[in-house]
mmCIF file of C-alpha atoms in Angstrom:
data_model
loop_
_atom_site.group_PDB
_atom_site.id
_atom_site.type_symbol
_atom_site.label_atom_id
_atom_site.label_comp_id
_atom_site.label_asym_id
_atom_site.label_seq_id
_atom_site.Cartn_x
_atom_site.Cartn_y
_atom_site.Cartn_z
ATOM 1 C CA MET A 1 10.141 -158.707 112.824
ATOM 2 C CA GLN A 2 10.041 -161.614 110.924
ATOM 3 C CA GLN A 3 11.149 -162.134 107.318
ATOM 4 C CA PRO A 4 8.749 -161.000 104.709
ATOM 5 C CA GLN A 5 5.784 -163.719 103.614
ATOM 6 C CA ASN A 6 6.887 -166.012 100.937
ATOM 7 C CA ILE A 7 4.847 -164.364 98.168
ATOM 8 C CA LEU A 8 2.918 -168.225 97.213
ATOM 9 C CA SER A 9 1.673 -168.742 100.626
ATOM 10 C CA SER A 10 -2.282 -169.455 100.739
ATOM 11 C CA LEU A 11 -2.396 -170.167 97.268
ATOM 12 C CA VAL A 12 -4.338 -173.060 96.404
ATOM 13 C CA ASP A 13 -4.947 -174.276 92.573
ATOM 14 C CA CYS A 14 -3.154 -171.461 90.992
ATOM 15 C CA PRO A 15 -1.641 -171.873 87.835
ATOM 16 C CA SER A 16 2.011 -171.507 87.192
ATOM 17 C CA ILE A 17 3.848 -170.740 84.308
ATOM 18 C CA GLU A 18 7.731 -170.575 83.133
ATOM 19 C CA TRP A 19 8.912 -166.922 81.620
ATOM 20 C CA THR A 20 9.412 -166.834 77.995
ATOM 21 C CA SER A 21 8.168 -164.178 76.826
ATOM 22 C CA PHE A 22 5.094 -160.990 77.580
ATOM 23 C CA ASP A 23 3.021 -162.332 74.662
ATOM 24 C CA ASN A 24 3.057 -165.484 76.226
ATOM 25 C CA LEU A 25 2.796 -164.101 79.478
ATOM 26 C CA SER A 26 -0.332 -162.083 78.243
ATOM 27 C CA VAL A 27 -1.848 -165.151 77.196
ATOM 28 C CA ALA A 28 -1.960 -166.617 79.990
ATOM 29 C CA ALA A 29 -3.184 -163.590 81.810
ATOM 30 C CA ARG A 30 -6.261 -163.281 79.407
ATOM 31 C CA SER A 31 -7.096 -166.935 80.009
ATOM 32 C CA ILE A 32 -7.503 -166.112 83.883
ATOM 33 C CA LEU A 33 -9.015 -163.079 82.887
ATOM 34 C CA GLY A 34 -11.884 -164.900 80.726
ATOM 35 C CA ASN A 35 -12.253 -167.576 83.268
ATOM 36 C CA LEU A 36 -13.203 -164.729 85.826
ATOM 37 C CA LEU A 37 -15.729 -163.230 83.661
ATOM 38 C CA THR A 38 -17.318 -166.453 82.960
ATOM 39 C CA SER A 39 -17.750 -167.463 87.107
ATOM 40 C CA ASN A 40 -19.333 -164.111 87.859
ATOM 41 C CA GLU A 41 -15.819 -163.144 88.947
ATOM 42 C CA SER A 42 -15.975 -165.418 91.910
ATOM 43 C CA GLY A 43 -12.847 -167.762 90.665
ATOM 44 C CA ASN A 44 -8.898 -167.845 91.078
ATOM 45 C CA GLN A 45 -7.488 -164.391 90.053
ATOM 46 C CA PHE A 46 -3.771 -165.441 90.701
ATOM 47 C CA LEU A 47 -0.964 -166.786 87.859
ATOM 48 C CA ILE A 48 2.223 -167.820 89.600
ATOM 49 C CA LEU A 49 5.639 -166.792 86.924
ATOM 50 C CA HIS A 50 8.863 -169.015 87.320
ATOM 51 C CA ASN A 51 12.195 -168.306 86.144
ATOM 52 C CA ILE A 52 11.513 -164.355 85.740
ATOM 53 C CA PRO A 53 14.226 -162.645 84.474
ATOM 54 C CA LYS A 54 15.082 -158.815 86.226
ATOM 55 C CA HIS A 55 14.572 -156.824 83.128
ATOM 56 C CA ALA A 56 10.810 -158.076 82.943
ATOM 57 C CA ILE A 57 10.196 -157.441 86.593
ATOM 58 C CA ASP A 58 11.549 -153.623 86.185
ATOM 59 C CA ARG A 59 8.800 -154.010 83.067
ATOM 60 C CA LEU A 60 6.107 -155.344 85.118
ATOM 61 C CA PHE A 61 6.576 -153.461 87.766
ATOM 62 C CA GLY A 62 6.716 -150.141 85.491
ATOM 63 C CA GLU A 63 4.739 -150.582 82.323
ATOM 64 C CA GLU A 64 0.824 -150.405 83.209
ATOM 65 C CA ARG A 65 -0.649 -151.975 79.555
ATOM 66 C CA ILE A 66 2.285 -154.216 78.576
ATOM 67 C CA LEU A 67 -0.451 -157.218 79.096
ATOM 68 C CA GLN A 68 -2.140 -156.147 76.169
ATOM 69 C CA GLY A 69 -4.899 -154.903 77.980
ATOM 70 C CA VAL A 70 -4.928 -157.185 81.005
ATOM 71 C CA GLU A 71 -4.759 -155.129 84.325
ATOM 72 C CA TYR A 72 -3.102 -156.642 87.022
ATOM 73 C CA ARG A 73 -1.156 -156.138 90.119
ATOM 74 C CA PHE A 74 2.365 -157.451 90.355
ATOM 75 C CA SER A 75 5.003 -159.072 93.480
ATOM 76 C CA PHE A 76 7.681 -160.998 93.614
ATOM 77 C CA GLU A 77 10.506 -162.942 95.496
ATOM 78 C CA GLY A 78 13.894 -163.802 93.546
ATOM 79 C CA SER A 79 12.287 -165.007 90.330
ATOM 80 C CA THR A 80 9.141 -166.161 90.932
ATOM 81 C CA GLY A 81 6.678 -163.702 90.297
ATOM 82 C CA LEU A 82 2.772 -163.418 90.773
ATOM 83 C CA LEU A 83 0.064 -161.793 89.057
ATOM 84 C CA LYS A 84 -3.187 -160.491 90.443
ATOM 85 C CA ILE A 85 -5.581 -160.279 87.894
ATOM 86 C CA ILE A 86 -7.999 -157.423 87.789
ATOM 87 C CA PRO A 87 -11.445 -158.846 86.748
ATOM 88 C CA SER A 88 -13.108 -155.459 86.295
ATOM 89 C CA TYR A 89 -14.033 -151.954 87.000
ATOM 90 C CA THR A 90 -15.441 -152.661 90.057
ATOM 91 C CA HIS A 91 -12.605 -153.277 91.851
ATOM 92 C CA ASN A 92 -10.629 -150.103 90.980
ATOM 93 C CA PHE A 93 -14.128 -148.340 91.486
ATOM 94 C CA ILE A 94 -14.486 -149.622 95.191
ATOM 95 C CA THR A 95 -10.703 -148.894 95.739
ATOM 96 C CA ARG A 96 -10.998 -145.463 95.036
ATOM 97 C CA LYS A 97 -14.417 -144.993 96.349
ATOM 98 C CA LEU A 98 -12.539 -146.014 99.568
ATOM 99 C CA SER A 99 -9.509 -144.090 99.074
ATOM 100 C CA GLY A 100 -11.801 -141.000 98.313
ATOM 101 C CA GLU A 101 -13.838 -141.264 101.612
ATOM 102 C CA ILE A 102 -10.436 -141.559 103.868
ATOM 103 C CA GLU A 103 -9.298 -138.019 101.722
ATOM 104 C CA TRP A 104 -12.572 -136.474 102.521
ATOM 105 C CA MET A 105 -12.432 -136.945 105.872
ATOM 106 C CA VAL A 106 -8.939 -135.913 106.385
ATOM 107 C CA ARG A 107 -9.423 -132.924 104.199
ATOM 108 C CA SER A 108 -12.555 -132.126 106.191
ATOM 109 C CA MET A 109 -10.504 -132.109 109.161
ATOM 110 C CA GLY A 110 -9.055 -129.012 107.944
ATOM 111 C CA VAL A 111 -5.208 -131.326 106.696
ATOM 112 C CA PRO A 112 -3.972 -129.232 104.106
ATOM 113 C CA ALA A 113 -3.917 -131.422 100.791
ATOM 114 C CA ASP A 114 0.036 -131.416 100.558
ATOM 115 C CA ASP A 115 0.332 -133.455 104.031
ATOM 116 C CA TYR A 116 -0.325 -136.112 102.373
ATOM 117 C CA ASN A 117 -0.466 -138.315 99.027
ATOM 118 C CA PHE A 118 -1.972 -141.332 97.925
ATOM 119 C CA GLY A 119 0.885 -143.864 95.890
ATOM 120 C CA MET A 120 -1.874 -146.086 93.963
ATOM 121 C CA ARG A 121 0.420 -148.713 92.055
ATOM 122 C CA SER A 122 3.848 -147.556 93.503
ATOM 123 C CA ALA A 123 6.260 -150.765 94.008
ATOM 124 C CA HIS A 124 7.310 -150.958 97.056
ATOM 125 C CA TYR A 125 11.084 -153.191 97.987
ATOM 126 C CA ALA A 126 11.346 -155.023 101.893
ATOM 127 C CA ASN A 127 13.809 -153.402 104.085
ATOM 128 C CA THR A 128 15.775 -156.114 104.523
ATOM 129 C CA ASP A 129 15.657 -158.298 101.117
ATOM 130 C CA ILE A 130 15.381 -156.241 97.939
ATOM 131 C CA SER A 131 14.673 -159.261 95.962
ATOM 132 C CA THR A 132 11.348 -158.893 97.115
ATOM 133 C CA GLY A 133 8.341 -156.504 96.253
ATOM 134 C CA LYS A 134 4.832 -155.704 95.910
ATOM 135 C CA GLU A 135 2.726 -153.050 94.301
ATOM 136 C CA PRO A 136 -0.867 -152.612 95.996
ATOM 137 C CA ASP A 137 -3.821 -151.535 94.931
ATOM 138 C CA GLU A 138 -3.858 -148.097 96.868
ATOM 139 C CA CYS A 139 -1.686 -146.608 99.615
ATOM 140 C CA PHE A 140 -1.037 -143.546 101.580
ATOM 141 C CA PHE A 141 1.509 -141.177 102.474
ATOM 142 C CA PRO A 142 1.263 -138.568 105.410
ATOM 143 C CA ARG A 143 3.866 -135.701 104.642
ATOM 144 C CA SER A 144 6.896 -137.507 107.003
ATOM 145 C CA ARG A 145 6.592 -139.932 104.226
ATOM 146 C CA ARG A 146 5.856 -138.296 100.808
ATOM 147 C CA PRO A 147 7.947 -138.688 97.412
ATOM 148 C CA VAL A 148 10.873 -136.437 97.226
ATOM 149 C CA HIS A 149 11.673 -135.523 93.444
ATOM 150 C CA TYR A 150 8.653 -137.593 92.839
ATOM 151 C CA GLU A 151 9.851 -141.549 93.958
ATOM 152 C CA PHE A 152 8.585 -142.913 97.130
ATOM 153 C CA SER A 153 11.456 -142.790 99.431
ATOM 154 C CA GLY A 154 9.591 -144.323 102.392
ATOM 155 C CA TRP A 155 6.671 -146.599 103.470
ATOM 156 C CA PRO A 156 2.736 -146.287 102.940
ATOM 157 C CA THR A 157 1.065 -146.175 106.688
ATOM 158 C CA LEU A 158 -1.975 -147.357 105.219
ATOM 159 C CA VAL A 159 -2.434 -150.037 102.301
ATOM 160 C CA ILE A 160 -5.405 -150.923 100.651
ATOM 161 C CA GLU A 161 -5.524 -154.612 98.797
ATOM 162 C CA ALA A 162 -8.419 -155.576 96.764
ATOM 163 C CA GLY A 163 -9.522 -158.693 95.475
ATOM 164 C CA VAL A 164 -12.244 -161.188 94.624
ATOM 165 C CA ASN A 165 -13.794 -162.935 98.032
ATOM 166 C CA LYS A 166 -12.322 -166.363 97.412
ATOM 167 C CA SER A 167 -8.719 -164.439 97.133
ATOM 168 C CA LEU A 168 -9.250 -162.930 100.998
ATOM 169 C CA PRO A 169 -7.117 -165.993 102.239
ATOM 170 C CA ARG A 170 -4.218 -164.783 100.073
ATOM 171 C CA LEU A 171 -4.888 -161.376 100.541
ATOM 172 C CA ARG A 172 -4.527 -161.605 104.484
ATOM 173 C CA GLU A 173 -0.601 -163.090 103.552
ATOM 174 C CA ALA A 174 -0.085 -159.630 101.394
ATOM 175 C CA ALA A 175 -1.225 -157.964 104.379
ATOM 176 C CA ARG A 176 1.640 -159.515 106.155
ATOM 177 C CA TRP A 177 3.743 -159.181 103.612
ATOM 178 C CA TRP A 178 3.368 -155.115 104.143
ATOM 179 C CA PHE A 179 4.081 -155.562 107.914
ATOM 180 C CA ASP A 180 6.875 -158.039 107.487
ATOM 181 C CA SER A 181 8.383 -156.348 104.690
ATOM 182 C CA SER A 182 8.765 -152.274 106.105
ATOM 183 C CA SER A 183 9.791 -153.584 109.390
ATOM 184 C CA GLY A 184 6.367 -151.984 110.967
ATOM 185 C CA ASP A 185 6.704 -148.938 109.097
ATOM 186 C CA VAL A 186 3.595 -149.932 107.565
ATOM 187 C CA ARG A 187 0.755 -149.239 109.975
ATOM 188 C CA ILE A 188 -2.698 -150.086 108.924
ATOM 189 C CA VAL A 189 -3.805 -152.785 105.759
ATOM 190 C CA LEU A 190 -7.532 -152.604 104.252
ATOM 191 C CA LEU A 191 -8.317 -156.089 102.948
ATOM 192 C CA VAL A 192 -11.061 -155.250 100.535
ATOM 193 C CA GLY A 193 -12.930 -158.699 99.151
ATOM 194 C CA VAL A 194 -15.964 -157.984 96.380
ATOM 195 C CA ASP A 195 -18.525 -160.052 95.287
ATOM 196 C CA LYS A 196 -19.967 -159.262 92.335
ATOM 197 C CA MET A 197 -23.180 -160.279 94.010
ATOM 198 C CA ARG A 198 -23.145 -156.764 95.543
ATOM 199 C CA GLU A 199 -21.367 -157.651 98.574
ATOM 200 C CA VAL A 200 -17.871 -156.071 99.798
ATOM 201 C CA ILE A 201 -15.857 -157.797 103.075
ATOM 202 C CA ILE A 202 -13.479 -155.140 104.257
ATOM 203 C CA GLU A 203 -11.093 -156.764 106.862
ATOM 204 C CA LYS A 204 -8.591 -153.835 108.719
ATOM 205 C CA TRP A 205 -5.188 -155.369 109.803
ATOM 206 C CA GLN A 206 -2.796 -153.842 112.326
ATOM 207 C CA PHE A 207 0.391 -155.116 113.839
ATOM 208 C CA ASP A 208 1.217 -155.521 116.959
ATOM 209 C CA GLY A 209 3.853 -158.139 117.237
ATOM 210 C CA GLN A 210 1.882 -160.312 115.378
ATOM 211 C CA PRO A 211 -0.525 -158.906 112.355
ATOM 212 C CA TYR A 212 -3.989 -159.555 113.329
ATOM 213 C CA CYS A 213 -7.403 -158.523 112.057
ATOM 214 C CA ALA A 214 -8.205 -155.247 113.936
ATOM 215 C CA GLN A 215 -12.216 -155.186 112.138
ATOM 216 C CA VAL A 216 -14.687 -156.550 109.553
ATOM 217 C CA VAL A 217 -16.867 -154.734 107.816
ATOM 218 C CA VAL A 218 -19.971 -155.848 105.150
ATOM 219 C CA ILE A 219 -21.499 -154.052 102.967
ATOM 220 C CA ASN A 220 -24.344 -155.123 101.034
ATOM 221 C CA PRO A 221 -27.378 -154.154 100.150
ATOM 222 C CA ILE A 222 -29.674 -155.566 103.007
ATOM 223 C CA TYR A 223 -27.022 -154.597 105.617
ATOM 224 C CA ILE A 224 -24.035 -152.648 106.901
ATOM 225 C CA THR A 225 -21.579 -153.639 109.848
ATOM 226 C CA GLY A 226 -19.277 -150.463 110.797
ATOM 227 C CA PRO A 227 -18.583 -147.905 111.469
ATOM 228 C CA LEU A 228 -15.086 -148.875 110.110
ATOM 229 C CA LEU A 229 -12.492 -146.441 112.559
ATOM 230 C CA LEU A 230 -9.306 -145.813 111.217
ATOM 231 C CA HIS A 231 -7.156 -143.829 113.819
ATOM 232 C CA PHE A 232 -5.351 -140.370 112.951
ATOM 233 C CA GLN A 233 -1.914 -141.094 114.426
ATOM 234 C CA PRO A 234 -1.029 -144.422 113.222
ATOM 235 C CA LEU A 235 -2.202 -142.865 110.061
ATOM 236 C CA MET A 236 -0.820 -139.568 109.831
ATOM 237 C CA ASP A 237 2.329 -140.291 111.461
ATOM 238 C CA ARG A 238 1.485 -137.814 113.971
ATOM 239 C CA PRO A 239 -0.336 -136.987 116.930
ATOM 240 C CA PRO A 240 -3.788 -135.204 116.161
ATOM 241 C CA VAL A 241 -3.840 -130.939 116.527
ATOM 242 C CA ARG A 242 -6.550 -128.754 116.660
ATOM 243 C CA ASN A 243 -9.908 -130.362 114.963
ATOM 244 C CA GLU A 244 -8.076 -133.478 113.558
ATOM 245 C CA THR A 245 -9.036 -136.527 115.520
ATOM 246 C CA ASP A 246 -9.695 -140.337 114.096
ATOM 247 C CA LEU A 247 -11.726 -141.048 111.237
ATOM 248 C CA VAL A 248 -14.612 -142.671 111.449
ATOM 249 C CA LEU A 249 -16.495 -144.029 107.916
ATOM 250 C CA ASP A 250 -20.025 -144.303 109.070
ATOM 251 C CA THR A 251 -22.817 -145.887 107.491
ATOM 252 C CA GLN A 252 -23.289 -143.528 104.548
ATOM 253 C CA ALA A 253 -19.771 -143.279 104.031
ATOM 254 C CA LEU A 254 -19.562 -146.996 103.394
ATOM 255 C CA ARG A 255 -22.569 -146.995 101.617
ATOM 256 C CA ASN A 256 -20.642 -144.906 99.466
ATOM 257 C CA CYS A 257 -18.012 -147.854 98.900
ATOM 258 C CA GLY A 258 -20.588 -150.399 98.086
ATOM 259 C CA LEU A 259 -21.883 -151.953 95.194
#
């Protein structure tokens, strides 16, 4: 397994600041949010932080509203941090609809509710190097990896990373980070690119010696490519039994995940 991907890979024309305070960070984050909103959510959504201290890393992982209402996802490597600014509720809506469709399909097979958990923004640190960590937009834990005393002790089998369509190159590097950092324990990464013009692109990434894109699904008002296939055993970390089978998100399920 390779070393975890550098968190700054594939970032082009991304603004950066030196760490000084949360107030200054909030101002910079709000500036990026403003630019996203004025560009119809099609511009840059990342901010690089240099020389960020450990106490700030801990708070960015642990306190959701620390940037004065600007929603974000955080990752870091050493003393360098990276914020992904969430431009609107649309991104959360699509991510939650997608995870909701997955949960509905798992439940409809008769899998008990206590056999899995969704982890949302839970922070994860690389197996080989705790000086790098990352938050997903959503993640899925089967029973074999579920939280102990409300703490996640293992890696999710599935991760969802969302962003504006322009961010897809960076999200692909994020997929590589999940595979490399977990030493292959993360089995599937779904990348969700959102276009405010009502198009959603879902890339399904898997790992077989190297990360690779196994499937691309497009959802827009005119057409939907699919279905999206999620194999049961990698997702649930066990073979299927009885009525359990691979998950197939058909046209209607994908339409439910669109705008």
